PDB file of C-alpha atoms in Angstrom:
ATOM      1  CA  MET A  25      -0.293   0.118   0.126  1.00 67.00           C
ATOM      2  CA  SER A  26       1.407   3.411  -1.260  1.00 72.00           C
ATOM      3  CA  ASP A  27       2.214   6.413   1.031  1.00 69.00           C
ATOM      4  CA  PHE A  28      -0.731   8.103  -0.809  1.00 60.00           C
ATOM      5  CA  ASP A  29      -2.841   5.696  -0.165  1.00 88.00           C
ATOM      6  CA  ILE A  30      -2.114   5.134   3.329  1.00 90.00           C
ATOM      7  CA  ARG A  31      -2.783   9.063   3.657  1.00 90.00           C
ATOM      8  CA  GLY A  32      -5.945   9.460   1.713  1.00 93.00           C
ATOM      9  CA  MET A  33      -7.121   6.313   4.123  1.00 93.00           C
ATOM     10  CA  LEU A  34      -5.797   8.781   6.872  1.00 93.00           C
ATOM     11  CA  TYR A  35      -7.777  11.508   6.073  1.00 93.00           C
ATOM     12  CA  THR A  36     -11.173   9.777   4.983  1.00 94.00           C
ATOM     13  CA  PHE A  37     -10.931   8.170   8.641  1.00 94.00           C
ATOM     14  CA  ASP A  38     -10.199  11.456  10.105  1.00 93.00           C
ATOM     15  CA  GLN A  39     -13.678  13.431   8.780  1.00 91.00           C
ATOM     16  CA  LEU A  40     -16.938  13.582  11.244  1.00 86.00           C
ATOM     17  CA  SER A  41     -18.992  10.907   9.437  1.00 81.00           C
ATOM     18  CA  ASP A  42     -21.497   9.123  10.837  1.00 78.00           C
ATOM     19  CA  ALA A  43     -21.206   6.432   7.728  1.00 83.00           C
ATOM     20  CA  TYR A  44     -19.480   3.217   8.364  1.00 87.00           C
ATOM     21  CA  LEU A  45     -16.194   3.056   6.402  1.00 90.00           C
ATOM     22  CA  ARG A  46     -15.993   0.125   5.812  1.00 91.00           C
ATOM     23  CA  ASP A  47     -14.433   0.135   2.111  1.00 92.00           C
ATOM     24  CA  GLU A  48     -11.405   2.117   4.146  1.00 93.00           C
ATOM     25  CA  VAL A  49     -11.421  -0.539   6.958  1.00 93.00           C
ATOM     26  CA  GLU A  50     -11.314  -3.251   4.818  1.00 93.00           C
ATOM     27  CA  LYS A  51      -7.727  -1.928   3.114  1.00 92.00           C
ATOM     28  CA  ALA A  52      -6.613  -1.408   6.959  1.00 94.00           C
ATOM     29  CA  LEU A  53      -7.177  -5.128   7.180  1.00 93.00           C
ATOM     30  CA  LEU A  54      -5.223  -6.209   4.437  1.00 92.00           C
ATOM     31  CA  HIS A  55      -2.022  -4.305   4.786  1.00 94.00           C
ATOM     32  CA  ARG A  56      -1.610  -4.648   9.101  1.00 94.00           C
ATOM     33  CA  GLU A  57       2.472  -3.885   8.610  1.00 94.00           C
ATOM     34  CA  ASP A  58       1.706  -0.735   6.142  1.00 95.00           C
ATOM     35  CA  VAL A  59      -1.015   1.053   8.677  1.00 96.00           C
ATOM     36  CA  VAL A  60      -0.378   0.853  12.011  1.00 97.00           C
ATOM     37  CA  PRO A  61       2.401   2.868  12.357  1.00 97.00           C
ATOM     38  CA  HIS A  62       0.219   4.963  11.164  1.00 97.00           C
ATOM     39  CA  LEU A  63      -2.861   3.775  13.458  1.00 97.00           C
ATOM     40  CA  ILE A  64       0.270   4.399  16.647  1.00 98.00           C
ATOM     41  CA  LYS A  65       0.943   7.560  16.004  1.00 98.00           C
ATOM     42  CA  ILE A  66      -2.929   9.119  16.119  1.00 97.00           C
ATOM     43  CA  ILE A  67      -3.420   8.076  19.831  1.00 98.00           C
ATOM     44  CA  GLU A  68       0.777   9.569  19.755  1.00 98.00           C
ATOM     45  CA  THR A  69      -0.911  12.447  18.648  1.00 97.00           C
ATOM     46  CA  VAL A  70      -3.700  12.242  20.988  1.00 98.00           C
ATOM     47  CA  ALA A  71      -2.244  11.467  24.356  1.00 98.00           C
ATOM     48  CA  ASP A  72       0.452  14.762  22.627  1.00 97.00           C
ATOM     49  CA  ASN A  73      -2.004  17.306  22.241  1.00 96.00           C
ATOM     50  CA  PRO A  74      -5.657  16.702  23.057  1.00 97.00           C
ATOM     51  CA  LEU A  75      -6.478  19.754  23.441  1.00 95.00           C
ATOM     52  CA  LEU A  76      -5.032  20.995  19.718  1.00 94.00           C
ATOM     53  CA  TYR A  77      -6.600  17.307  18.916  1.00 95.00           C
ATOM     54  CA  SER A  78     -10.640  17.888  20.221  1.00 92.00           C
ATOM     55  CA  LEU A  79     -10.764  21.560  18.688  1.00 94.00           C
ATOM     56  CA  GLU A  80      -9.773  20.290  15.556  1.00 92.00           C
ATOM     57  CA  GLN A  81     -12.284  18.137  15.491  1.00 90.00           C
ATOM     58  CA  ARG A  82     -10.663  14.863  14.566  1.00 94.00           C
ATOM     59  CA  ASN A  83     -12.604  12.118  14.259  1.00 93.00           C
ATOM     60  CA  ALA A  84      -9.313   9.174  13.252  1.00 95.00           C
ATOM     61  CA  HIS A  85      -9.222   7.534  16.752  1.00 96.00           C
ATOM     62  CA  VAL A  86     -12.462   6.124  16.182  1.00 93.00           C
ATOM     63  CA  TYR A  87     -10.237   3.554  14.193  1.00 94.00           C
ATOM     64  CA  ALA A  88      -7.097   3.891  14.997  1.00 96.00           C
ATOM     65  CA  ALA A  89      -8.047   2.474  18.660  1.00 95.00           C
ATOM     66  CA  PRO A  90     -10.024  -0.651  17.785  1.00 93.00           C
ATOM     67  CA  LEU A  91      -7.903  -1.876  15.095  1.00 95.00           C
ATOM     68  CA  LEU A  92      -4.730  -1.938  16.981  1.00 96.00           C
ATOM     69  CA  ALA A  93      -6.661  -3.636  19.507  1.00 94.00           C
ATOM     70  CA  TYR A  94      -8.152  -6.390  17.459  1.00 93.00           C
ATOM     71  CA  PHE A  95      -5.079  -6.437  16.007  1.00 95.00           C
ATOM     72  CA  GLU A  96      -3.927  -7.387  19.165  1.00 96.00           C
ATOM     73  CA  GLU A  97      -1.241  -4.896  18.910  1.00 98.00           C
ATOM     74  CA  THR A  98       1.155  -4.658  22.242  1.00 98.00           C
ATOM     75  CA  ALA A  99       3.066  -1.693  20.371  1.00 98.00           C
ATOM     76  CA  ALA A 100      -0.205   0.762  21.085  1.00 98.00           C
ATOM     77  CA  HIS A 101      -0.388  -0.637  25.008  1.00 98.00           C
ATOM     78  CA  ARG A 102       1.134   1.919  26.627  1.00 98.00           C
ATOM     79  CA  PRO A 103       0.895   4.925  23.577  1.00 98.00           C
ATOM     80  CA  LEU A 104      -3.466   3.560  24.091  1.00 98.00           C
ATOM     81  CA  ILE A 105      -2.537   3.795  28.318  1.00 98.00           C
ATOM     82  CA  SER A 106      -1.145   7.510  27.454  1.00 98.00           C
ATOM     83  CA  ALA A 107      -3.543   8.649  25.508  1.00 98.00           C
ATOM     84  CA  PHE A 108      -7.151   8.248  28.101  1.00 98.00           C
ATOM     85  CA  SER A 109      -4.414   9.728  30.546  1.00 98.00           C
ATOM     86  CA  ILE A 110      -5.558  13.500  29.538  1.00 97.00           C
ATOM     87  CA  PRO A 111      -7.682  16.310  31.357  1.00 96.00           C
ATOM     88  CA  GLU A 112     -11.076  14.581  31.486  1.00 94.00           C
ATOM     89  CA  GLU A 113     -11.988  17.691  29.378  1.00 94.00           C
ATOM     90  CA  GLN A 114     -10.857  16.492  26.485  1.00 96.00           C
ATOM     91  CA  LEU A 115     -10.856  12.839  28.078  1.00 96.00           C
ATOM     92  CA  VAL A 116     -14.994  13.215  27.859  1.00 95.00           C
ATOM     93  CA  ASP A 117     -15.461  14.876  24.923  1.00 94.00           C
ATOM     94  CA  ILE A 118     -12.367  13.199  22.004  1.00 95.00           C
ATOM     95  CA  TRP A 119     -12.838   9.552  23.373  1.00 95.00           C
ATOM     96  CA  GLY A 120     -16.617  10.149  25.252  1.00 91.00           C
ATOM     97  CA  ASP A 121     -18.502   6.808  25.686  1.00 88.00           C
ATOM     98  CA  MET A 122     -15.679   4.476  24.983  1.00 91.00           C
ATOM     99  CA  THR A 123     -13.318   4.842  27.550  1.00 93.00           C
ATOM    100  CA  THR A 124     -16.207   2.641  30.314  1.00 89.00           C
ATOM    101  CA  GLU A 125     -17.681   0.876  27.417  1.00 87.00           C
ATOM    102  CA  ILE A 126     -14.380   0.240  24.751  1.00 90.00           C
ATOM    103  CA  LEU A 127     -11.410   1.285  26.730  1.00 95.00           C
ATOM    104  CA  PRO A 128     -11.507  -2.100  29.111  1.00 96.00           C
ATOM    105  CA  THR A 129     -11.163  -3.886  25.655  1.00 94.00           C
ATOM    106  CA  PHE A 130      -8.496  -1.608  24.387  1.00 96.00           C
ATOM    107  CA  LEU A 131      -6.403  -2.393  27.361  1.00 98.00           C
ATOM    108  CA  TYR A 132      -6.620  -6.172  27.553  1.00 97.00           C
ATOM    109  CA  ARG A 133      -6.573  -6.400  23.687  1.00 96.00           C
ATOM    110  CA  THR A 134      -3.173  -5.028  23.435  1.00 98.00           C
ATOM    111  CA  CYS A 135      -1.947  -5.856  26.600  1.00 98.00           C
ATOM    112  CA  GLY A 136      -0.036  -9.139  25.304  1.00 97.00           C
ATOM    113  CA  GLY A 137       0.017 -10.622  28.358  1.00 96.00           C
ATOM    114  CA  SER A 138       2.143  -8.320  30.872  1.00 97.00           C
ATOM    115  CA  LEU A 139      -1.275  -6.826  33.569  1.00 98.00           C
ATOM    116  CA  GLU A 140       1.433  -4.153  34.754  1.00 98.00           C
ATOM    117  CA  ALA A 141       1.165  -0.945  33.149  1.00 98.00           C
ATOM    118  CA  ILE A 142      -2.697  -1.826  33.153  1.00 98.00           C
ATOM    119  CA  LYS A 143      -2.193  -1.948  37.223  1.00 98.00           C
ATOM    120  CA  ALA A 144       0.024   0.920  37.504  1.00 98.00           C
ATOM    121  CA  LEU A 145      -2.909   3.066  35.672  1.00 98.00           C
ATOM    122  CA  ILE A 146      -5.962   1.624  38.476  1.00 98.00           C
ATOM    123  CA  CYS A 147      -3.210   2.858  41.350  1.00 97.00           C
ATOM    124  CA  ASN A 148      -2.386   6.358  39.563  1.00 97.00           C
ATOM    125  CA  ARG A 149      -5.118   8.320  41.644  1.00 95.00           C
ATOM    126  CA  THR A 150      -4.394  11.807  38.965  1.00 95.00           C
ATOM    127  CA  LEU A 151      -6.449   9.392  35.909  1.00 97.00           C
ATOM    128  CA  ASP A 152     -10.373   9.855  35.404  1.00 96.00           C
ATOM    129  CA  GLN A 153     -12.082   7.379  38.035  1.00 96.00           C
ATOM    130  CA  PHE A 154     -13.575   6.478  35.065  1.00 96.00           C
ATOM    131  CA  VAL A 155     -10.124   5.072  33.242  1.00 98.00           C
ATOM    132  CA  ARG A 156      -8.683   3.376  36.270  1.00 98.00           C
ATOM    133  CA  CYS A 157     -12.158   1.250  36.375  1.00 97.00           C
ATOM    134  CA  ALA A 158     -11.537   0.258  32.633  1.00 97.00           C
ATOM    135  CA  GLY A 159      -8.100  -1.149  33.791  1.00 98.00           C
ATOM    136  CA  MET A 160     -10.476  -3.234  36.716  1.00 98.00           C
ATOM    137  CA  GLU A 161     -11.939  -4.355  34.065  1.00 97.00           C
ATOM    138  CA  ALA A 162      -9.704  -5.392  31.510  1.00 98.00           C
ATOM    139  CA  LEU A 163      -8.489  -7.608  33.846  1.00 98.00           C
ATOM    140  CA  SER A 164     -10.465  -9.134  34.517  1.00 98.00           C
ATOM    141  CA  TYR A 165     -11.524  -9.705  30.416  1.00 97.00           C
ATOM    142  CA  GLU A 166      -7.519 -11.516  31.242  1.00 97.00           C
ATOM    143  CA  VAL A 167      -8.940 -13.739  34.070  1.00 97.00           C
ATOM    144  CA  ALA A 168     -12.283 -15.190  32.212  1.00 96.00           C
ATOM    145  CA  PHE A 169      -9.356 -15.868  29.120  1.00 95.00           C
ATOM    146  CA  ARG A 170      -6.339 -17.270  32.008  1.00 96.00           C
ATOM    147  CA  PRO A 171      -8.371 -18.503  35.178  1.00 95.00           C
ATOM    148  CA  GLU A 172      -5.094 -19.334  36.361  1.00 97.00           C
ATOM    149  CA  ARG A 173      -4.597 -16.284  36.360  1.00 97.00           C
ATOM    150  CA  ARG A 174      -7.083 -14.299  39.496  1.00 97.00           C
ATOM    151  CA  ASP A 175      -4.915 -15.150  42.280  1.00 97.00           C
ATOM    152  CA  GLU A 176      -2.700 -12.264  41.003  1.00 98.00           C
ATOM    153  CA  VAL A 177      -4.996 -10.125  39.992  1.00 98.00           C
ATOM    154  CA  VAL A 178      -7.365 -10.954  43.126  1.00 98.00           C
ATOM    155  CA  ARG A 179      -4.586 -10.097  45.643  1.00 98.00           C
ATOM    156  CA  PHE A 180      -3.644  -7.251  43.749  1.00 98.00           C
ATOM    157  CA  PHE A 181      -7.514  -6.109  44.285  1.00 98.00           C
ATOM    158  CA  GLN A 182      -8.231  -6.768  47.481  1.00 97.00           C
ATOM    159  CA  GLY A 183      -3.983  -4.836  47.787  1.00 97.00           C
ATOM    160  CA  LEU A 184      -6.161  -1.936  46.360  1.00 96.00           C
ATOM    161  CA  PHE A 185      -8.981  -1.963  49.675  1.00 95.00           C
ATOM    162  CA  THR A 186      -6.429   0.589  51.817  1.00 91.00           C
ATOM    163  CA  GLY A 187      -9.317   3.477  51.952  1.00 90.00           C
ATOM    164  CA  GLU A 188      -5.632   5.698  50.319  1.00 92.00           C
ATOM    165  CA  GLU A 189      -6.759   4.580  46.653  1.00 94.00           C
ATOM    166  CA  ALA A 190      -9.702   7.111  46.232  1.00 94.00           C
ATOM    167  CA  GLU A 191     -12.132   9.210  47.765  1.00 91.00           C
ATOM    168  CA  HIS A 192     -14.125   7.317  50.149  1.00 87.00           C
ATOM    169  CA  GLY A 193     -17.412   6.274  48.328  1.00 82.00           C
ATOM    170  CA  THR A 194     -16.865   7.825  44.725  1.00 90.00           C
ATOM    171  CA  ILE A 195     -17.022   5.318  41.485  1.00 94.00           C
ATOM    172  CA  TYR A 196     -14.010   3.513  42.424  1.00 96.00           C
ATOM    173  CA  TRP A 197     -15.078   1.542  45.307  1.00 96.00           C
ATOM    174  CA  ALA A 198     -18.022   0.615  43.919  1.00 95.00           C
ATOM    175  CA  ASN A 199     -16.289  -0.458  40.658  1.00 96.00           C
ATOM    176  CA  LEU A 200     -13.389  -2.624  41.983  1.00 97.00           C
ATOM    177  CA  ALA A 201     -15.788  -4.521  44.734  1.00 97.00           C
ATOM    178  CA  ALA A 202     -18.237  -4.707  41.553  1.00 96.00           C
ATOM    179  CA  THR A 203     -14.789  -6.304  39.460  1.00 97.00           C
ATOM    180  CA  LEU A 204     -13.663  -8.499  42.603  1.00 97.00           C
ATOM    181  CA  CYS A 205     -18.157  -9.912  42.327  1.00 96.00           C
ATOM    182  CA  ASP A 206     -17.400 -10.382  38.333  1.00 96.00           C
ATOM    183  CA  VAL A 207     -14.281 -13.675  39.076  1.00 97.00           C
ATOM    184  CA  HIS A 208     -16.522 -14.555  42.658  1.00 97.00           C
ATOM    185  CA  PRO A 209     -15.673 -12.842  45.873  1.00 97.00           C
ATOM    186  CA  GLY A 210     -14.806 -15.464  46.844  1.00 96.00           C
ATOM    187  CA  GLU A 211     -11.850 -15.194  49.314  1.00 97.00           C
ATOM    188  CA  SER A 212     -11.932 -11.222  49.355  1.00 97.00           C
ATOM    189  CA  MET A 213     -15.919 -11.033  51.251  1.00 97.00           C
ATOM    190  CA  GLU A 214     -14.306 -10.211  55.029  1.00 97.00           C
ATOM    191  CA  ILE A 215     -12.473  -7.275  52.878  1.00 97.00           C
ATOM    192  CA  LEU A 216     -15.396  -6.157  51.099  1.00 97.00           C
ATOM    193  CA  ARG A 217     -17.957  -6.599  54.372  1.00 96.00           C
ATOM    194  CA  ARG A 218     -14.672  -3.864  56.207  1.00 95.00           C
ATOM    195  CA  ALA A 219     -15.373  -1.986  53.107  1.00 94.00           C
ATOM    196  CA  TYR A 220     -18.309  -1.839  53.599  1.00 93.00           C
ATOM    197  CA  GLU A 221     -18.158  -0.810  57.474  1.00 93.00           C
ATOM    198  CA  ALA A 222     -15.597   1.875  56.817  1.00 92.00           C
ATOM    199  CA  GLY A 223     -18.254   3.690  53.941  1.00 91.00           C
ATOM    200  CA  LEU A 224     -15.810   2.792  50.760  1.00 93.00           C
ATOM    201  CA  ILE A 225     -18.350   1.771  49.244  1.00 92.00           C
ATOM    202  CA  GLN A 226     -22.143   2.836  47.604  1.00 85.00           C
ATOM    203  CA  LYS A 227     -24.928   0.451  48.308  1.00 84.00           C
ATOM    204  CA  GLU A 228     -25.982   2.325  45.060  1.00 88.00           C
ATOM    205  CA  PHE A 229     -24.272   0.558  43.247  1.00 89.00           C
ATOM    206  CA  ILE A 230     -23.746  -2.520  44.475  1.00 92.00           C
ATOM    207  CA  SER A 231     -25.464  -3.350  47.457  1.00 93.00           C
ATOM    208  CA  LEU A 232     -23.488  -5.708  50.396  1.00 95.00           C
ATOM    209  CA  GLU A 233     -26.198  -8.070  50.188  1.00 95.00           C
ATOM    210  CA  ILE A 234     -26.158  -8.556  46.155  1.00 95.00           C
ATOM    211  CA  ILE A 235     -22.473  -9.298  47.089  1.00 96.00           C
ATOM    212  CA  GLU A 236     -23.997 -11.953  49.548  1.00 96.00           C
ATOM    213  CA  MET A 237     -25.974 -13.714  47.020  1.00 96.00           C
ATOM    214  CA  ILE A 238     -23.069 -13.775  44.314  1.00 95.00           C
ATOM    215  CA  ASN A 239     -21.366 -14.904  47.066  1.00 96.00           C
ATOM    216  CA  THR A 240     -23.189 -18.471  47.721  1.00 96.00           C
ATOM    217  CA  MET A 241     -23.190 -18.946  43.673  1.00 95.00           C
ATOM    218  CA  ASN A 242     -21.116 -21.605  42.251  1.00 95.00           C
ATOM    219  CA  PHE A 243     -16.925 -21.020  41.316  1.00 95.00           C
ATOM    220  CA  GLU A 244     -17.698 -22.644  38.613  1.00 95.00           C
ATOM    221  CA  LYS A 245     -20.580 -20.958  36.884  1.00 94.00           C
ATOM    222  CA  THR A 246     -19.391 -17.675  38.083  1.00 94.00           C
ATOM    223  CA  MET A 247     -16.427 -18.112  35.643  1.00 95.00           C
ATOM    224  CA  GLU A 248     -18.452 -19.281  33.132  1.00 95.00           C
ATOM    225  CA  ARG A 249     -20.973 -16.255  33.008  1.00 94.00           C
ATOM    226  CA  LEU A 250     -18.039 -14.061  33.464  1.00 96.00           C
ATOM    227  CA  ARG A 251     -16.316 -15.614  29.960  1.00 95.00           C
ATOM    228  CA  GLY A 252     -19.569 -15.360  28.146  1.00 94.00           C
ATOM    229  CA  TRP A 253     -20.581 -11.840  29.412  1.00 92.00           C
ATOM    230  CA  VAL A 254     -16.659 -11.039  27.970  1.00 93.00           C
ATOM    231  CA  THR A 255     -16.954 -12.878  25.177  1.00 90.00           C
ATOM    232  CA  SER A 256     -20.376 -10.584  24.083  1.00 85.00           C
ATOM    233  CA  ARG A 257     -18.003  -7.885  24.244  1.00 81.00           C
ATOM    234  CA  MET A 258     -15.374  -8.108  21.499  1.00 80.00           C
ATOM    235  CA  PRO A 259     -16.996  -9.167  18.124  1.00 72.00           C
ATOM    236  CA  ALA A 260     -15.585 -12.096  16.579  1.00 77.00           C
ATOM    237  CA  ASP A 261     -16.479  -9.784  12.506  1.00 81.00           C
ATOM    238  CA  VAL A 262     -14.031  -7.035  12.479  1.00 82.00           C
ATOM    239  CA  HIS A 263     -16.769  -4.782  11.472  1.00 86.00           C
ATOM    240  CA  ALA A 264     -19.659  -6.626  14.024  1.00 79.00           C
ATOM    241  CA  TYR A 265     -16.294  -4.924  16.194  1.00 74.00           C
ATOM    242  CA  ILE A 266     -15.508  -0.768  14.977  1.00 78.00           C
ATOM    243  CA  SER A 267     -19.576  -0.629  14.143  1.00 73.00           C
ATOM    244  CA  TRP A 268     -20.765  -1.578  17.465  1.00 64.00           C
ATOM    245  CA  PHE A 269     -19.191   0.691  20.105  1.00 58.00           C
ATOM    246  CA  ALA A 270     -18.609   3.335  17.403  1.00 55.00           C
ATOM    247  CA  GLU A 271     -23.084   2.942  16.845  1.00 54.00           C
ATOM    248  CA  PHE A 272     -22.573   3.545  13.642  1.00 55.00           C
ATOM    249  CA  HIS A 273     -26.153   2.934  12.214  1.00 40.00           C
ATOM    250  CA  GLN A 274     -27.544   1.349  15.024  1.00 42.00           C
ATOM    251  CA  ASP A 275     -29.360   2.758  19.263  1.00 42.00           C
ATOM    252  CA  GLU A 276     -27.492   2.015  21.683  1.00 39.00           C
ATOM    253  CA  LEU A 277     -26.073  -1.231  22.976  1.00 37.00           C
ATOM    254  CA  GLU A 278     -26.652  -1.076  26.874  1.00 40.00           C
ATOM    255  CA  GLN A 279     -23.842  -4.254  27.716  1.00 41.00           C
ATOM    256  CA  ARG A 280     -23.781  -4.625  31.342  1.00 44.00           C
ATOM    257  CA  SER A 281     -22.284  -7.005  33.233  1.00 53.00           C
ATOM    258  CA  PRO A 282     -21.899 -10.279  35.097  1.00 60.00           C
ATOM    259  CA  ALA A 283     -22.326  -8.586  38.381  1.00 60.00           C
ATOM    260  CA  THR A 284     -24.223  -5.497  37.129  1.00 51.00           C
ATOM    261  CA  GLN A 285     -27.369  -7.681  35.340  1.00 47.00           C
ATOM    262  CA  GLY A 286     -30.125  -5.567  36.271  1.00 36.00           C
ATOM    263  CA  LYS A 287     -28.886  -3.437  38.743  1.00 35.00           C
ATOM    264  CA  GLY A 288     -28.072  -0.226  36.535  1.00 32.00           C
ATOM    265  CA  LYS A 289     -25.400  -0.182  34.020  1.00 33.00           C
ATOM    266  CA  LYS A 290     -21.771  -0.897  34.789  1.00 37.00           C
ATOM    267  CA  LYS A 291     -19.187   1.846  36.085  1.00 34.00           C
ATOM    268  CA  LYS A 292     -21.723   4.957  35.215  1.00 33.00           C
ATOM    269  CA  GLY A 293     -22.352   5.989  38.976  1.00 33.00           C
ATOM    270  CA  PRO A 294     -25.816   8.880  40.228  1.00 30.00           C
ATOM    271  CA  ASP A 295     -23.520  10.749  40.763  1.00 34.00           C
ATOM    272  CA  LYS A 296     -21.694  10.566  37.627  1.00 32.00           C
ATOM    273  CA  PRO A 297     -23.646  13.083  34.286  1.00 28.00           C
ATOM    274  CA  ALA A 298     -23.728   9.930  31.767  1.00 30.00           C
ATOM    275  CA  LYS A 299     -20.612  10.688  29.115  1.00 32.00           C
ATOM    276  CA  LYS A 300     -21.777  11.650  24.601  1.00 31.00           C
ATOM    277  CA  SER A 301     -21.911   9.003  22.305  1.00 33.00           C
ATOM    278  CA  GLY A 302     -17.725   7.009  22.005  1.00 39.00           C
ATOM    279  CA  LYS A 303     -19.033   8.131  17.598  1.00 37.00           C
ATOM    280  CA  LYS A 304     -18.712  11.838  17.855  1.00 36.00           C
ATOM    281  CA  LYS A 305     -21.566  14.531  15.879  1.00 31.00           C
ATOM    282  CA  LYS A 306     -21.019  16.936  13.970  1.00 29.00           C
ATOM    283  CA  ARG A 307     -21.684  20.547  15.125  1.00 28.00           C
ATOM    284  CA  GLY A 308     -23.083  23.005  15.070  1.00 30.00           C
TER     285      GLY A 308
END
């Protein structure tokens, strides 16, 4: 694929549109090695100057991030983390609901089995709490497909209940509790009960009664349920994968974690307004 063709494709990606660019995505799929460095550069541009990227109303990141995740491109892992570590105003404007809906998949599919950068993201108090929560969910994805790493992930989550990782009563704690439930609370029950007593967890998000009920569930069934839910978050067809989250020609699809189905949409607490759609639309 010539440099001219790549520039043309990226220019088309960058234009705000309600149409899904299927032909351009097909070209990217056919020329992975040629386009990957350019896709990573787009993500790095978001991280380096998010305010300018937002003001210019650019849109290429909507295609670059999911393509890199689909390719399972490990070189994109840290650039993606940096691109979601931007100030909240630009985070909402550029990424919208992609932070809560799709970032876990981006993190999981590009990590190459290394969880250290995701753990660091979760521990970083300077970041948006929904980005940190997406990191938690990404670790649950790793457990879903590699259950032998569950003990490692659970120990990490347990170690976060210091009371110092975030402000009391924020969604961070409730999401941490819900994610532990996704991988089965089991050996974490005493820690979860103490967190409730300390006022860390919002009962409006997930109550202690719900956690106690989940704890009675069969462990193998819980893990099977988690795998099914995670699989549903990552459609096998790349076009379905990209157009699903970007909401091209479809209504918003609400997906809920196993621990919060029927309890309100995961990752959006009662004190947080819903963010804009992940797919940017033309502004007047």
